[in-house]
Short mmCIF file of N, CA, C and O in Angstrom, two decimals:
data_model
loop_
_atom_site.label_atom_id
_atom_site.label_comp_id
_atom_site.label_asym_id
_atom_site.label_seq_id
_atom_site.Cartn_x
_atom_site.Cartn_y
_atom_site.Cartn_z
N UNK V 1 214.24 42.10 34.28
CA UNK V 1 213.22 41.13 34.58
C UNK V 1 212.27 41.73 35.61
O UNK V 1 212.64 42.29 36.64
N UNK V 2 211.25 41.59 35.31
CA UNK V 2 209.92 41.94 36.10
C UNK V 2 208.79 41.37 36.83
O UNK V 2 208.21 40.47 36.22
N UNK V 3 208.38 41.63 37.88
CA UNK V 3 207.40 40.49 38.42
C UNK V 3 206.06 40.71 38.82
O UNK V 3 205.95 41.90 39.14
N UNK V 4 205.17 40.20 38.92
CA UNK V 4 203.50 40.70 39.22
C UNK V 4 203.29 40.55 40.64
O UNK V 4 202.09 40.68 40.88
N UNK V 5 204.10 40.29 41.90
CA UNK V 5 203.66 39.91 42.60
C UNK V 5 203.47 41.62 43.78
O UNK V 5 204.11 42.65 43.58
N UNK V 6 202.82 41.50 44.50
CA UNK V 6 202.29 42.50 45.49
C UNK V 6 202.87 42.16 46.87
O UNK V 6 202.85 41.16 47.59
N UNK V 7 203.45 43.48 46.97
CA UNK V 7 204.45 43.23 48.39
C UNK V 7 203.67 44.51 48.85
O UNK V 7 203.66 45.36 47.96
N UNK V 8 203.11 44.82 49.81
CA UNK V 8 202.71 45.63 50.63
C UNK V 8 201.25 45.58 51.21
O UNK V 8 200.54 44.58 51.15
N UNK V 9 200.84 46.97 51.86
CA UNK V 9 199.88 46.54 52.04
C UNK V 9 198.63 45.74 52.04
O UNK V 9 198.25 45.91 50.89
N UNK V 10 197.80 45.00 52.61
CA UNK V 10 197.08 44.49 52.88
C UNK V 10 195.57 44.19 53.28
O UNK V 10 195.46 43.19 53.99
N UNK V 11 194.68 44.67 53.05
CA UNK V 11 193.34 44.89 54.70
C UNK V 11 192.08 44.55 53.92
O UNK V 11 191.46 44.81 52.88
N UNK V 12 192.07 43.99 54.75
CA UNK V 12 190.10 43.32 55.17
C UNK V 12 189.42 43.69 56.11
O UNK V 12 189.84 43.69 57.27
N UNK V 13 188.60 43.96 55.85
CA UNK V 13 187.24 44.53 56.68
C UNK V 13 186.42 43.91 56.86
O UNK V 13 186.05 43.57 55.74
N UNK V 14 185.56 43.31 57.83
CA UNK V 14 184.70 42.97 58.36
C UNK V 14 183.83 43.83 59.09
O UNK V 14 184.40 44.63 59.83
N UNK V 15 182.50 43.87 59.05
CA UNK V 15 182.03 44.35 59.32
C UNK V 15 181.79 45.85 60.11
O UNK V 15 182.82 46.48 59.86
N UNK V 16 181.17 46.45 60.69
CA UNK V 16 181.44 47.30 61.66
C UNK V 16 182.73 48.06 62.86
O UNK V 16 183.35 47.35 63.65
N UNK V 17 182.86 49.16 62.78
CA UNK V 17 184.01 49.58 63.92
C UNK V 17 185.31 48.71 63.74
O UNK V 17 185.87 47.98 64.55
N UNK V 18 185.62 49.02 62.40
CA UNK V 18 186.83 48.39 62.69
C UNK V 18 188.10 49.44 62.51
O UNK V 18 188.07 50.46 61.81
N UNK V 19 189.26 48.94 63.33
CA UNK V 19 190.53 49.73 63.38
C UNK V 19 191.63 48.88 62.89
O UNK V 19 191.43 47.68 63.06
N UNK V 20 192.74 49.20 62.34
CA UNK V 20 193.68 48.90 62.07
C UNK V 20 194.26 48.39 60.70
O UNK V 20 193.42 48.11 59.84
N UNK V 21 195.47 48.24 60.42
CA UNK V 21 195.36 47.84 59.29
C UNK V 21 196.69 46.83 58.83
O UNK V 21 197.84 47.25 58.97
N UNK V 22 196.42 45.57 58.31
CA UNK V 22 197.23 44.71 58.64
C UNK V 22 198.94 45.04 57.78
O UNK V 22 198.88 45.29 56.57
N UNK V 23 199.74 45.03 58.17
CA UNK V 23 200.95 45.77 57.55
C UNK V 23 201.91 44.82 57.27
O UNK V 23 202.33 44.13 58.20
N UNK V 24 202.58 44.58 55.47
CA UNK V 24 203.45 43.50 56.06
C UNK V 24 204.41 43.67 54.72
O UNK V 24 203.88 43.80 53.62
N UNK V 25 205.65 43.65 54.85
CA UNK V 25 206.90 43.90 54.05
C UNK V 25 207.28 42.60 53.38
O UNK V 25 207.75 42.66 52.24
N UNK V 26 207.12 41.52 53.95
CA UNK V 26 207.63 40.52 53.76
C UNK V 26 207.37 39.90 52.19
O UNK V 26 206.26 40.19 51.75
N UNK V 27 208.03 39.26 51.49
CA UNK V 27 207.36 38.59 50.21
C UNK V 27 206.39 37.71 49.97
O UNK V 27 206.37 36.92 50.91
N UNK V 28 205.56 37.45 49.18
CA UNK V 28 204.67 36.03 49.31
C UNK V 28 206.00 34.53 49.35
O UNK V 28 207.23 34.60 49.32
N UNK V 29 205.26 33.51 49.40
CA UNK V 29 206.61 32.36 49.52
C UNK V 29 206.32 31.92 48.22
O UNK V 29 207.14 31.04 47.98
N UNK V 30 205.49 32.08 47.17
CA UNK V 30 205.59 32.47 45.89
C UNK V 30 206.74 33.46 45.44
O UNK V 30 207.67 33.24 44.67
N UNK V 31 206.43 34.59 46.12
CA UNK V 31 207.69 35.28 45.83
C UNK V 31 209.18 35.03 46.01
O UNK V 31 210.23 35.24 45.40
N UNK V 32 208.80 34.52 47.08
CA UNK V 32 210.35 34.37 47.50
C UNK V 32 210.77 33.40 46.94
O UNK V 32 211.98 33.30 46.74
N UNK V 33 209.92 32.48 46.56
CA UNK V 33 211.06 31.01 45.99
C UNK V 33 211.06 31.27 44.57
O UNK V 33 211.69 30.47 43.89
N UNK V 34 210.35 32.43 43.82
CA UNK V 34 210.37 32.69 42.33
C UNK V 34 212.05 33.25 42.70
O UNK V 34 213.05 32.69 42.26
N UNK V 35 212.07 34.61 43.69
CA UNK V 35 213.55 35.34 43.87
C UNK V 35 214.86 34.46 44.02
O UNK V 35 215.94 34.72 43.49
N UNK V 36 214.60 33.42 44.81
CA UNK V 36 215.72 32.18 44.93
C UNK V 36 216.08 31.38 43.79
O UNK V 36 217.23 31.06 43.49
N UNK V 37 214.66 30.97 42.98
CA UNK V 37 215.07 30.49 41.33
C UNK V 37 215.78 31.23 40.74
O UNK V 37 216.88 30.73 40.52
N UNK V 38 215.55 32.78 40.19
CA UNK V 38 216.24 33.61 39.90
C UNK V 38 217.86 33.75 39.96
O UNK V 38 218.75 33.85 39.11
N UNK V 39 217.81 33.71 41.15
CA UNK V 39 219.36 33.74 41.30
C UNK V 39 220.08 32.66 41.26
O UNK V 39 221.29 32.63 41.05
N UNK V 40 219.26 31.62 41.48
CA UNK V 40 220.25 30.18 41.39
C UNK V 40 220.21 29.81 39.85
O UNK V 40 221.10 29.01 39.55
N UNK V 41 219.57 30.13 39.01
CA UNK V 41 219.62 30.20 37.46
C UNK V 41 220.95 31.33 36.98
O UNK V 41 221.59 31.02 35.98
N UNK V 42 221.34 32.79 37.81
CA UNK V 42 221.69 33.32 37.31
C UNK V 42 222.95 32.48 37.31
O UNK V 42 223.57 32.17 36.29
N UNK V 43 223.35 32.07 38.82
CA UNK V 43 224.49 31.33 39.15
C UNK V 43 225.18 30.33 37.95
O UNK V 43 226.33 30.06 37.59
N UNK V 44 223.86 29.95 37.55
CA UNK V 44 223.85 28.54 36.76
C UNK V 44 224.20 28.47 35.45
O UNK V 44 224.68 27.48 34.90
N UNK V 45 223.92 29.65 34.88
CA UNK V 45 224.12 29.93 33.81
C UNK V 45 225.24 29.88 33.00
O UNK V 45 225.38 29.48 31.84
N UNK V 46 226.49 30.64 34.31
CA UNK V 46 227.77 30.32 34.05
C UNK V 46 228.93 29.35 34.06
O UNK V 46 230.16 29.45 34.13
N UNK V 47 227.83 28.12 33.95
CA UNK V 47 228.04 26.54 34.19
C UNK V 47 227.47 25.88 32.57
O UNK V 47 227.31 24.65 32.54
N UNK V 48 227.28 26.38 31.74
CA UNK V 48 226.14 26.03 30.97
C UNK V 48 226.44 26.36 29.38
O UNK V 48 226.43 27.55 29.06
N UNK V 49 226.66 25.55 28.56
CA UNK V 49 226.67 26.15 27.13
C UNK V 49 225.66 27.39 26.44
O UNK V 49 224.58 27.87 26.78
N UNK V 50 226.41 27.59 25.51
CA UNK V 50 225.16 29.00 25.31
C UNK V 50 223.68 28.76 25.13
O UNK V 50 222.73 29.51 25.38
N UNK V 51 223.74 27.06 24.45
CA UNK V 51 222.56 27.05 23.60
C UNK V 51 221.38 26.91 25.19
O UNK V 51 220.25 27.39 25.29
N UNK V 52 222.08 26.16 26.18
CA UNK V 52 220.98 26.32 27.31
C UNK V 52 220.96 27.07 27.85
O UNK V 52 220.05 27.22 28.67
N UNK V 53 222.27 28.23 27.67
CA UNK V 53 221.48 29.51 28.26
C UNK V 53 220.37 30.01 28.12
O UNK V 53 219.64 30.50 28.98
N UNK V 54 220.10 29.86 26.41
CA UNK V 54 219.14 30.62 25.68
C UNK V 54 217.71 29.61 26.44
O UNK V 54 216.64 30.17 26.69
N UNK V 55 217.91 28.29 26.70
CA UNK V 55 216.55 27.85 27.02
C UNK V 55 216.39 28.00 28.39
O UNK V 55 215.30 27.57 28.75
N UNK V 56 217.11 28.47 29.35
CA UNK V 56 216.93 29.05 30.66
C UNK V 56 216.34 30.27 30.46
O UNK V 56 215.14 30.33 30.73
N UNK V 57 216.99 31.45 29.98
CA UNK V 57 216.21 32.56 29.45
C UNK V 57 215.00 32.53 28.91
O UNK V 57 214.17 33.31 29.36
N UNK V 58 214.73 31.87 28.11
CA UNK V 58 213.12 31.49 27.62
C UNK V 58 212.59 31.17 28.12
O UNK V 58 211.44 31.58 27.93
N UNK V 59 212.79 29.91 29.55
CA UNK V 59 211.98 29.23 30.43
C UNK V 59 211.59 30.19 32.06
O UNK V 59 210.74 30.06 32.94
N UNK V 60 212.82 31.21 31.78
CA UNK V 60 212.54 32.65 33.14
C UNK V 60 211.54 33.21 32.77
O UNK V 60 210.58 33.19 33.54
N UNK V 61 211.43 33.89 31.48
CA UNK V 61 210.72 34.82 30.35
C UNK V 61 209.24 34.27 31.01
O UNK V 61 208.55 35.08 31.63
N UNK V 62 208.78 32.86 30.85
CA UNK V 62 207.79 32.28 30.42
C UNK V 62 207.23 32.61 32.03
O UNK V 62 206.44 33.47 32.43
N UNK V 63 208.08 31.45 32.81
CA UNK V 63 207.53 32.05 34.47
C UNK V 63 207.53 33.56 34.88
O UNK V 63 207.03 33.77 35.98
N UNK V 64 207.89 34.38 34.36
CA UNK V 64 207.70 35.87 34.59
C UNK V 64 206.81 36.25 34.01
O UNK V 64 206.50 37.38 34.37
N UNK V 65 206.17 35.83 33.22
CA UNK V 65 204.96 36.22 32.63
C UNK V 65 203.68 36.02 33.52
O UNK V 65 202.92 36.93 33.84
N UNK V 66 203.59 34.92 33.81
CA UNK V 66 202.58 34.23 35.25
C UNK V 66 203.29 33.71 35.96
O UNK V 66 203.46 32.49 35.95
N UNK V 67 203.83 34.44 36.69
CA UNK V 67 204.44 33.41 37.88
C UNK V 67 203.56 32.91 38.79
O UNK V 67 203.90 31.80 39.19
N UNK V 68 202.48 33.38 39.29
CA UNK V 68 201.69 32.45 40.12
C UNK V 68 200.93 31.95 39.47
O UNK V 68 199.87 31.89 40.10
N UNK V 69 200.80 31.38 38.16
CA UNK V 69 199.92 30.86 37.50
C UNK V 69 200.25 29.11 37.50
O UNK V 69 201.27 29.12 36.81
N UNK V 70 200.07 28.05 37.76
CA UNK V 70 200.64 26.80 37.62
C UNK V 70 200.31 26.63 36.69
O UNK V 70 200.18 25.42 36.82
N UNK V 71 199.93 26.87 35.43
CA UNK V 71 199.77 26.42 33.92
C UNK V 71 200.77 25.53 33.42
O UNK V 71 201.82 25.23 34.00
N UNK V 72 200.29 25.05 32.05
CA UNK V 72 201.41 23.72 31.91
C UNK V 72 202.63 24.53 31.27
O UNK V 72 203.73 23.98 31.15
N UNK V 73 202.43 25.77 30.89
CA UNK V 73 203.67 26.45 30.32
C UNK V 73 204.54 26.73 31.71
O UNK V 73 205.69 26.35 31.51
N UNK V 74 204.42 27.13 32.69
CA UNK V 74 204.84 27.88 34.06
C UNK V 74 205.48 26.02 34.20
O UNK V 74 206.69 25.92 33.95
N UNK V 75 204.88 24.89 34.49
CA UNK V 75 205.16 23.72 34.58
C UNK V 75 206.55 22.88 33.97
O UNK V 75 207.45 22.23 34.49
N UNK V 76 206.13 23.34 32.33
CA UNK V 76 207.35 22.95 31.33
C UNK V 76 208.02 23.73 31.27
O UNK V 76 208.95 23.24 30.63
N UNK V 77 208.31 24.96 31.55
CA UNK V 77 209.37 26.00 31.91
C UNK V 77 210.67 25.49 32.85
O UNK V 77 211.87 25.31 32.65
N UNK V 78 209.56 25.34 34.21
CA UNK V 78 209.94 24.80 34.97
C UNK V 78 210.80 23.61 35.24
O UNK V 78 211.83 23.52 35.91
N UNK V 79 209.95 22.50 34.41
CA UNK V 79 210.99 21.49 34.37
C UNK V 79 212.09 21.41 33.10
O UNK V 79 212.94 20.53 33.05
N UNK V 80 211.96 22.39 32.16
CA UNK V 80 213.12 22.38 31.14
C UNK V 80 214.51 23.08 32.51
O UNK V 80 215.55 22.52 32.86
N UNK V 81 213.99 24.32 32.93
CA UNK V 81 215.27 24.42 33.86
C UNK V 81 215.70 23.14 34.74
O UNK V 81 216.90 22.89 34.85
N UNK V 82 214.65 22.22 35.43
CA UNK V 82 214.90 21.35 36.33
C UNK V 82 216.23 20.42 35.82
O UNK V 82 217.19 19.98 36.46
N UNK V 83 215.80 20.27 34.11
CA UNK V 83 216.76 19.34 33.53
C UNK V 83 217.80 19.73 33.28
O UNK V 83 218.68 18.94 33.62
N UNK V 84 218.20 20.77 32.75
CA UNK V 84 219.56 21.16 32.52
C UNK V 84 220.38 21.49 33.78
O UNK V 84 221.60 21.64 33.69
N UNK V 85 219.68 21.61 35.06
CA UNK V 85 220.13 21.57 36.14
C UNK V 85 220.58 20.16 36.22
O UNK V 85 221.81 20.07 36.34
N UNK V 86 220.05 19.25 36.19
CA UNK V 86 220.60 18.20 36.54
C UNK V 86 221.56 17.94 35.65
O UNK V 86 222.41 17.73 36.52
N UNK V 87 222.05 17.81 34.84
CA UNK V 87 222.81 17.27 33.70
C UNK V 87 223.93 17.81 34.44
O UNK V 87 224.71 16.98 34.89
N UNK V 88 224.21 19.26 34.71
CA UNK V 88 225.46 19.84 35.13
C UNK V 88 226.18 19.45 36.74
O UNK V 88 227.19 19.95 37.23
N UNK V 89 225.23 18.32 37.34
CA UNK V 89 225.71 17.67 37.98
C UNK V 89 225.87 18.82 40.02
O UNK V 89 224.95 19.55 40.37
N UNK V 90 226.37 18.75 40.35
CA UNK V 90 226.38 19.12 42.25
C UNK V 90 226.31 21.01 41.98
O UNK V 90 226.08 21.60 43.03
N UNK V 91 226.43 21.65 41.11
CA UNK V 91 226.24 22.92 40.47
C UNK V 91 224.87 23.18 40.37
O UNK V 91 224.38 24.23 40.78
N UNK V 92 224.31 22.43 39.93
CA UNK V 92 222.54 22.50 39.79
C UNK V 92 221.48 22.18 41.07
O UNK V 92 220.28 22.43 41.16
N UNK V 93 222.15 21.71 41.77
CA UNK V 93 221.46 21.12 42.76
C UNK V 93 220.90 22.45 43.38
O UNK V 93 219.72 22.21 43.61
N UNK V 94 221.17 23.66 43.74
CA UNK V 94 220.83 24.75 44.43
C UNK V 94 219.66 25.24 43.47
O UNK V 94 218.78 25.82 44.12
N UNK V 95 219.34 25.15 41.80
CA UNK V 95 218.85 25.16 40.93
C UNK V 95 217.19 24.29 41.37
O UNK V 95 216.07 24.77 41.49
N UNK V 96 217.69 22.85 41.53
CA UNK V 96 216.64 21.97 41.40
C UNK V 96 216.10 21.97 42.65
O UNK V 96 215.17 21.16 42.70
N UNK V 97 216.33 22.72 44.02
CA UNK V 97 215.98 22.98 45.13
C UNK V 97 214.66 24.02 44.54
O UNK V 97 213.44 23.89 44.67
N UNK V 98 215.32 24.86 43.99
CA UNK V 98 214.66 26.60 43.80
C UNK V 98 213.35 25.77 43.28
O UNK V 98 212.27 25.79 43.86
N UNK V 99 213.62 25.04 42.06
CA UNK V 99 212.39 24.70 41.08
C UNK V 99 211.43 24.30 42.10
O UNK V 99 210.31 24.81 42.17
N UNK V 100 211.90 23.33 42.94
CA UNK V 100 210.97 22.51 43.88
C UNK V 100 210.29 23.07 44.79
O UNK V 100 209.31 22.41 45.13
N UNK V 101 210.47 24.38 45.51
CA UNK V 101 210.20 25.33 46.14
C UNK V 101 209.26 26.15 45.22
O UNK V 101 208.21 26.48 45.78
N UNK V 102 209.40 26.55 43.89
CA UNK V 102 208.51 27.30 42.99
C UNK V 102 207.35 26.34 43.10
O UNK V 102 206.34 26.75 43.66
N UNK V 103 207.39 24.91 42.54
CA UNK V 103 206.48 24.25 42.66
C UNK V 103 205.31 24.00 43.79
O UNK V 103 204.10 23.90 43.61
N UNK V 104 205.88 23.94 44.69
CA UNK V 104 205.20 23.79 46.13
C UNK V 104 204.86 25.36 46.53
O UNK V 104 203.89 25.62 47.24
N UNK V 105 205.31 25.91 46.26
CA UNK V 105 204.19 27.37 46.34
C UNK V 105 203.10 27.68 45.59
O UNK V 105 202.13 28.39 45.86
N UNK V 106 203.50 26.81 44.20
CA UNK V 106 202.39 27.34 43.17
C UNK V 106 200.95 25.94 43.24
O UNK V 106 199.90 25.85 42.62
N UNK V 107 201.44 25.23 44.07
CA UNK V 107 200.26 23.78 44.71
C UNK V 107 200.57 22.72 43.59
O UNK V 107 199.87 21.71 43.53
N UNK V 108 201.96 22.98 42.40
CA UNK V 108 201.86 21.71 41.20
C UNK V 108 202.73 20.59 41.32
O UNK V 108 202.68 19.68 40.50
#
């Protein structure tokens, strides 16, 4: 699995004489709450009949394609995982956190 997002350098310039250059390792909080979905899906998975494995996998696929995109596909992705999280009951809950966190980074 692969992701578009940009972790490193940084810099803007403004005008004249300028020095320095802004430096920063850290992930976007896009990033990071896409990395927390990730793993709380992987978790989840092994809670889960095959056939929703396959629609967790399809619904990762889809947000990895644009992950910072809020489109209604990135949206219904989103909430197809939200649901099968819930169904599986106090197991999903770390799941339906992640989603909610993807959401609120991406402004939907």
């Amino acid at each position: 699995m692969s992701n578009s997002f940009h972790i490193g350098d940084s810099v803007t310039q403004y005008g004249d004489h300028n020095i320095g250059i802004a430096k920063s390792q850290a992930p976007t909080e896009a990033g990071a709450n896409l990395e927390t979905l990730l793993e709380a899906v992987r978790l989840l998975r092994e809670h889960v009949p095959e056939e929703d494995q396959q629609v967790l996998d399809d619904a990762l696929e889809t947000i990895e394609a644009e992950p910072s995109s809020p489109n209604g596909a990135v949206r219904r992705a989103l909430a197809s995982i939200a649901g099968i999280a819930s169904m599986v009951g106090t197991v999903g809950v770390p799941v339906i956190e992640a989603v909610q966190g993807v959401r609120a980074a991406l402004g939907s």
